[in-house]
Short mmCIF file of C-alpha atoms (C1' of nucleotides) in Angstrom, two decimals:
data_model
loop_
_atom_site.label_atom_id
_atom_site.label_comp_id
_atom_site.label_asym_id
_atom_site.label_seq_id
_atom_site.Cartn_x
_atom_site.Cartn_y
_atom_site.Cartn_z
CA UNK P 1 73.97 108.23 90.31
CA UNK P 2 70.65 106.49 90.08
CA UNK P 3 69.13 103.91 87.83
CA UNK P 4 71.10 101.88 85.38
CA UNK P 5 74.79 101.76 84.94
CA UNK P 6 75.49 104.21 82.22
CA UNK P 7 78.63 105.14 84.07
CA UNK P 8 80.69 102.07 83.41
CA UNK P 9 84.13 102.70 82.06
CA UNK P 10 83.59 102.99 78.36
CA UNK P 11 85.56 103.99 75.32
CA UNK P 12 85.10 107.70 75.43
CA UNK P 13 85.39 109.69 72.29
CA UNK P 14 88.95 110.78 71.79
CA UNK P 15 88.90 114.38 72.83
CA UNK P 16 90.14 117.12 70.57
CA UNK P 17 93.29 117.55 72.61
CA UNK P 18 93.94 113.85 72.68
CA UNK P 19 96.31 112.07 70.37
CA UNK P 20 94.44 110.67 67.39
CA UNK P 21 94.22 106.91 67.21
CA UNK P 22 94.15 106.44 70.94
CA UNK P 23 91.10 105.46 72.92
CA UNK P 24 90.54 107.11 76.25
CA UNK P 25 89.06 104.85 78.90
CA UNK P 26 87.88 107.09 81.69
CA UNK P 27 87.52 105.45 85.10
CA UNK P 28 83.92 105.37 86.22
CA UNK P 29 84.74 106.49 89.73
CA UNK P 30 87.48 108.47 91.39
CA UNK P 31 90.05 106.67 93.44
CA UNK P 32 88.72 108.02 96.71
CA UNK P 33 85.23 106.80 95.89
CA UNK P 34 86.50 103.35 95.02
CA UNK P 35 88.32 102.87 98.29
CA UNK P 36 86.60 100.64 100.80
CA UNK P 37 86.98 101.04 104.53
CA UNK P 38 86.59 97.79 106.48
CA UNK P 39 86.47 99.87 109.64
CA UNK P 40 83.26 101.47 108.49
CA UNK P 41 80.31 99.24 109.46
CA UNK P 42 78.42 99.69 106.22
CA UNK P 43 81.50 98.90 104.16
CA UNK P 44 82.21 95.93 106.38
CA UNK P 45 78.74 94.64 105.63
CA UNK P 46 79.36 94.99 101.91
CA UNK P 47 82.57 93.03 102.23
CA UNK P 48 80.81 90.32 104.20
CA UNK P 49 78.21 90.02 101.46
CA UNK P 50 80.73 89.91 98.63
CA UNK P 51 82.43 86.85 97.25
CA UNK P 52 86.17 86.52 97.14
CA UNK P 53 87.86 85.65 93.90
CA UNK P 54 88.79 82.01 94.01
CA UNK P 55 91.58 79.62 93.24
CA UNK P 56 91.12 80.02 89.49
CA UNK P 57 93.31 83.08 89.95
CA UNK P 58 95.53 81.58 92.62
CA UNK P 59 94.91 79.79 95.86
CA UNK P 60 95.19 82.48 98.48
CA UNK P 61 95.63 80.00 101.30
CA UNK P 62 98.27 77.86 99.64
CA UNK P 63 101.91 78.23 100.52
CA UNK P 64 103.78 80.62 98.31
CA UNK P 65 106.35 79.21 95.95
CA UNK P 66 109.85 79.11 97.36
CA UNK P 67 112.02 82.12 96.74
CA UNK P 68 111.16 85.65 95.77
CA UNK P 69 108.98 86.61 92.82
CA UNK P 70 110.82 87.20 89.62
CA UNK P 71 110.27 90.17 87.41
CA UNK P 72 110.07 92.85 90.02
CA UNK P 73 112.53 95.12 91.70
CA UNK P 74 110.57 95.01 94.92
CA UNK P 75 110.03 91.28 95.45
CA UNK P 76 109.62 91.81 99.18
CA UNK P 77 106.29 93.47 98.48
CA UNK P 78 104.74 90.69 96.45
CA UNK P 79 103.74 87.09 96.90
CA UNK P 80 105.24 84.35 94.78
CA UNK P 81 102.03 82.51 94.10
CA UNK P 82 101.36 79.55 91.92
CA UNK P 83 98.84 80.75 89.38
CA UNK P 84 95.52 79.06 88.83
CA UNK P 85 93.96 78.03 85.53
CA UNK P 86 92.73 81.55 84.71
CA UNK P 87 96.31 82.57 84.05
CA UNK P 88 96.49 80.28 81.06
CA UNK P 89 92.87 80.26 79.94
CA UNK P 90 92.57 81.63 76.42
CA UNK P 91 88.86 80.99 76.09
CA UNK P 92 87.94 84.19 77.91
CA UNK P 93 87.16 87.54 76.43
CA UNK P 94 90.23 89.36 75.14
CA UNK P 95 89.03 92.91 74.55
CA UNK P 96 90.83 95.28 72.22
CA UNK P 97 89.92 98.08 74.58
CA UNK P 98 90.57 96.56 78.02
CA UNK P 99 89.03 98.25 81.00
CA UNK P 100 91.18 98.85 83.98
CA UNK P 101 90.67 100.85 87.14
CA UNK P 102 93.82 101.36 89.14
CA UNK P 103 94.17 99.26 92.23
CA UNK P 104 93.23 101.04 95.43
CA UNK P 105 94.68 100.17 98.83
CA UNK P 106 92.84 97.34 100.50
CA UNK P 107 91.66 94.09 99.06
CA UNK P 108 88.28 95.48 97.96
CA UNK P 109 87.10 98.05 95.45
CA UNK P 110 83.75 99.82 95.30
CA UNK P 111 81.91 99.62 92.00
CA UNK P 112 79.49 102.09 90.41
CA UNK P 113 76.54 99.95 91.46
CA UNK P 114 77.59 100.24 95.10
CA UNK P 115 78.84 96.71 95.53
CA UNK P 116 82.43 95.83 96.31
CA UNK P 117 84.61 93.44 94.34
CA UNK P 118 87.79 91.56 95.05
CA UNK P 119 90.74 93.25 93.40
CA UNK P 120 92.45 89.90 93.18
CA UNK P 121 90.53 89.33 89.97
CA UNK P 122 92.30 92.29 88.37
CA UNK P 123 95.74 90.72 88.75
CA UNK P 124 95.35 88.69 85.59
CA UNK P 125 95.10 91.09 82.71
CA UNK P 126 93.83 89.85 79.38
CA UNK P 127 93.48 91.74 76.14
CA UNK P 128 94.07 91.58 72.42
CA UNK P 129 97.14 93.61 71.52
CA UNK P 130 97.63 95.96 68.61
CA UNK P 131 98.89 93.12 66.45
CA UNK P 132 95.81 91.06 67.15
CA UNK P 133 97.46 88.61 69.53
CA UNK P 134 95.79 87.47 72.71
CA UNK P 135 97.89 88.45 75.70
CA UNK P 136 97.82 87.43 79.35
CA UNK P 137 99.74 89.19 82.08
CA UNK P 138 99.67 87.67 85.55
CA UNK P 139 100.82 90.29 88.02
CA UNK P 140 101.86 88.99 91.42
CA UNK P 141 99.60 89.99 94.32
CA UNK P 142 100.88 92.31 97.01
CA UNK P 143 101.75 90.66 100.30
CA UNK P 144 99.87 93.47 101.99
CA UNK P 145 96.91 94.88 100.09
CA UNK P 146 97.07 97.97 102.27
CA UNK P 147 100.64 98.83 101.36
CA UNK P 148 100.44 101.80 99.05
CA UNK P 149 104.00 101.25 97.82
CA UNK P 150 103.03 97.81 96.57
CA UNK P 151 99.78 99.09 95.10
CA UNK P 152 101.61 101.87 93.28
CA UNK P 153 104.15 99.47 91.81
CA UNK P 154 101.36 97.15 90.75
CA UNK P 155 99.46 99.98 89.07
CA UNK P 156 102.49 101.24 87.21
CA UNK P 157 103.33 97.82 85.90
CA UNK P 158 99.78 97.05 84.82
CA UNK P 159 99.20 100.37 83.12
CA UNK P 160 102.45 99.99 81.21
CA UNK P 161 101.32 96.61 79.96
CA UNK P 162 98.16 98.15 78.57
CA UNK P 163 99.84 101.25 77.22
CA UNK P 164 102.58 99.40 75.38
CA UNK P 165 100.35 96.83 73.81
CA UNK P 166 97.05 98.57 73.11
CA UNK P 167 95.86 102.00 72.05
CA UNK P 168 93.98 102.44 75.31
CA UNK P 169 94.89 105.35 77.56
CA UNK P 170 93.47 106.19 80.95
CA UNK P 171 94.04 109.89 81.07
CA UNK P 172 94.45 112.71 78.60
CA UNK P 173 98.00 113.66 77.91
CA UNK P 174 98.97 116.63 80.00
CA UNK P 175 100.82 119.48 78.42
CA UNK P 176 103.88 121.00 79.98
CA UNK P 177 104.16 124.66 80.76
CA UNK P 178 105.77 126.62 77.96
CA UNK P 179 108.01 129.67 78.10
CA UNK P 180 105.32 132.34 77.55
CA UNK P 181 103.27 130.90 80.39
CA UNK P 182 106.30 130.84 82.62
CA UNK P 183 107.23 134.38 81.75
CA UNK P 184 103.74 135.46 82.77
CA UNK P 185 104.06 133.56 86.05
CA UNK P 186 107.40 135.20 86.77
CA UNK P 187 106.05 138.64 85.96
CA UNK P 188 103.07 138.19 88.24
CA UNK P 189 104.78 136.91 91.34
CA UNK P 190 105.78 139.17 94.19
CA UNK P 191 108.25 137.60 96.60
CA UNK P 192 107.29 134.21 95.28
CA UNK P 193 103.56 134.70 95.76
CA UNK P 194 100.70 136.32 93.90
CA UNK P 195 100.11 139.79 95.29
CA UNK P 196 96.34 139.41 95.17
CA UNK P 197 96.04 135.77 96.18
CA UNK P 198 96.12 132.54 94.26
CA UNK P 199 92.49 132.61 93.26
CA UNK P 200 92.90 135.84 91.34
CA UNK P 201 96.22 134.66 89.98
CA UNK P 202 94.70 131.48 88.56
CA UNK P 203 91.82 133.39 86.99
CA UNK P 204 94.12 135.88 85.37
CA UNK P 205 96.44 133.19 84.13
CA UNK P 206 93.60 131.33 82.48
CA UNK P 207 92.13 134.50 81.01
CA UNK P 208 95.46 135.07 79.41
CA UNK P 209 96.23 131.55 78.16
CA UNK P 210 93.41 129.01 78.38
CA UNK P 211 92.07 128.17 74.96
CA UNK P 212 94.64 130.35 73.21
CA UNK P 213 96.92 129.21 70.45
CA UNK P 214 100.40 130.53 71.05
CA UNK P 215 102.89 131.16 68.26
CA UNK P 216 104.88 128.06 67.46
CA UNK P 217 102.44 125.79 69.31
CA UNK P 218 100.13 123.38 67.57
CA UNK P 219 97.71 122.98 70.43
CA UNK P 220 95.55 125.34 72.38
CA UNK P 221 96.74 126.05 75.93
CA UNK P 222 94.84 124.14 78.63
CA UNK P 223 93.02 125.52 81.64
CA UNK P 224 95.31 125.32 84.67
CA UNK P 225 94.06 124.70 88.15
CA UNK P 226 95.09 126.22 91.42
CA UNK P 227 97.07 123.09 92.21
CA UNK P 228 98.84 123.06 88.91
CA UNK P 229 100.04 126.63 89.29
CA UNK P 230 101.00 126.43 92.94
CA UNK P 231 102.94 123.26 92.25
CA UNK P 232 104.74 124.90 89.35
CA UNK P 233 105.78 127.74 91.61
CA UNK P 234 106.62 125.47 94.52
CA UNK P 235 108.78 123.31 92.30
CA UNK P 236 110.66 126.02 90.48
CA UNK P 237 110.41 128.90 92.88
CA UNK P 238 113.70 128.43 94.71
CA UNK P 239 115.91 127.82 91.67
CA UNK P 240 114.24 130.02 89.11
CA UNK P 241 111.32 132.32 89.84
CA UNK P 242 112.86 133.74 92.99
CA UNK P 243 115.95 134.59 90.97
CA UNK P 244 114.02 136.32 88.26
CA UNK P 245 114.40 133.44 85.86
CA UNK P 246 112.04 130.93 84.30
CA UNK P 247 112.62 127.19 84.26
CA UNK P 248 113.83 125.81 80.92
CA UNK P 249 111.00 124.54 78.75
CA UNK P 250 111.56 121.84 76.22
CA UNK P 251 110.48 122.40 72.64
"C1'" DA Z 1 110.45 92.98 75.46
"C1'" DT Z 2 109.40 94.44 79.86
"C1'" DG Z 3 110.10 96.32 84.65
"C1'" DT Z 4 111.39 100.50 86.94
"C1'" DC Z 5 112.97 105.30 87.41
"C1'" DC Z 6 112.56 110.23 86.41
"C1'" DA Z 7 110.39 114.51 85.51
"C1'" DT Z 8 106.28 116.71 85.48
"C1'" DG Z 9 101.30 117.70 85.90
"C1'" DT Z 10 96.94 116.93 88.58
"C1'" DC Z 11 94.03 115.20 92.32
"C1'" DT Z 12 92.97 114.99 97.09
"C1'" DC Z 13 93.44 115.56 101.90
"C1'" DT Z 14 94.15 118.55 105.74
"C1'" DG Z 15 94.56 122.58 108.40
"C1'" DC Z 16 93.85 127.54 108.83
"C1'" DC Z 17 91.08 131.38 109.25
"C1'" DA Z 18 87.18 134.39 108.82
"C1'" DT Z 19 82.52 134.50 109.63
"C1'" DA Z 20 77.91 132.79 110.83
"C1'" DT K 1 80.97 125.72 117.77
"C1'" DA K 2 80.02 124.92 112.91
"C1'" DT K 3 80.89 126.00 108.18
"C1'" DG K 4 82.95 127.25 103.93
"C1'" DG K 5 86.70 129.03 101.13
"C1'" DC K 6 91.40 128.85 100.43
"C1'" DA K 7 96.26 127.47 100.50
"C1'" DG K 8 99.86 124.03 101.28
"C1'" DA K 9 101.54 119.60 100.94
"C1'" DG K 10 101.55 114.95 99.75
"C1'" DA K 11 99.79 111.18 96.87
"C1'" DC K 12 99.74 109.45 92.57
"C1'" DA K 13 99.18 109.29 87.41
"C1'" DT K 14 101.48 109.66 82.78
"C1'" DG K 15 105.01 109.25 79.03
"C1'" DG K 16 109.50 108.58 78.07
"C1'" DA K 17 114.22 107.31 79.58
"C1'" DC K 18 116.93 103.86 81.36
"C1'" DA K 19 118.29 99.11 82.56
"C1'" DT K 20 118.42 94.33 81.83
#
DNA sequence: ATGTCCATGTCTCTGCCATA
DNA sequence: TATGGCAGAGACATGGACAT
């Protein structure tokens, strides 16, 4: 993590397990690392040294427009602002592969270089879509930047905008558990738990499946983590595994 | 066309417990 | 008491379905 910024979000090579034609934009930092804690003195100092995004996005101090924001199911969570000139400025850069790091709770986000930036500037999303058209999406700001429900809704909306209109993706497609994997899980559970502990269970599962091509499948099975397997069992234990059955798999 | 919901998989935080 | 590994639970992301 030293020296120059070779860890900016960048178009990563589309991995072998990724859908062809799509570009994977990996976030430079994990969510937890990007969160900023104003309570922490060193973070507070960073915030004090940073500059807030200005009225070109919207005037934060101006009165909101009357009425609730349109275009959202949760208008209580968002401000109905009057957008600044940036929302209609087509002279900017409109990348084909837009970068986007999901909003984190709090107004500020930590960057790879250690500084913090105002997430307000991420509300206006600009890119060139798959048809070559310049697009601008102005997503209303949350009333409370610390409200995770608002942040989640904002992230979902923004990511959909990118996903529907560009070939950029932010995470590799995950593959669902298939029947042979689930049969193995069922066969190796005792009273809903692995007899020899989860660690062993995960190892054995991956020895059996990870990297293998199963009959009727076109892709190699992925490595599963502890969390993935315990969640699978937690989710389907009561209705299926504990009754000696496996959950239905599609395909 | 676009916002949200649903189902599902993964990441992350927290607490427990054995041991140093 | 401090530490490290592990398990459980909750947060949250994704693609597709659904709604308007």
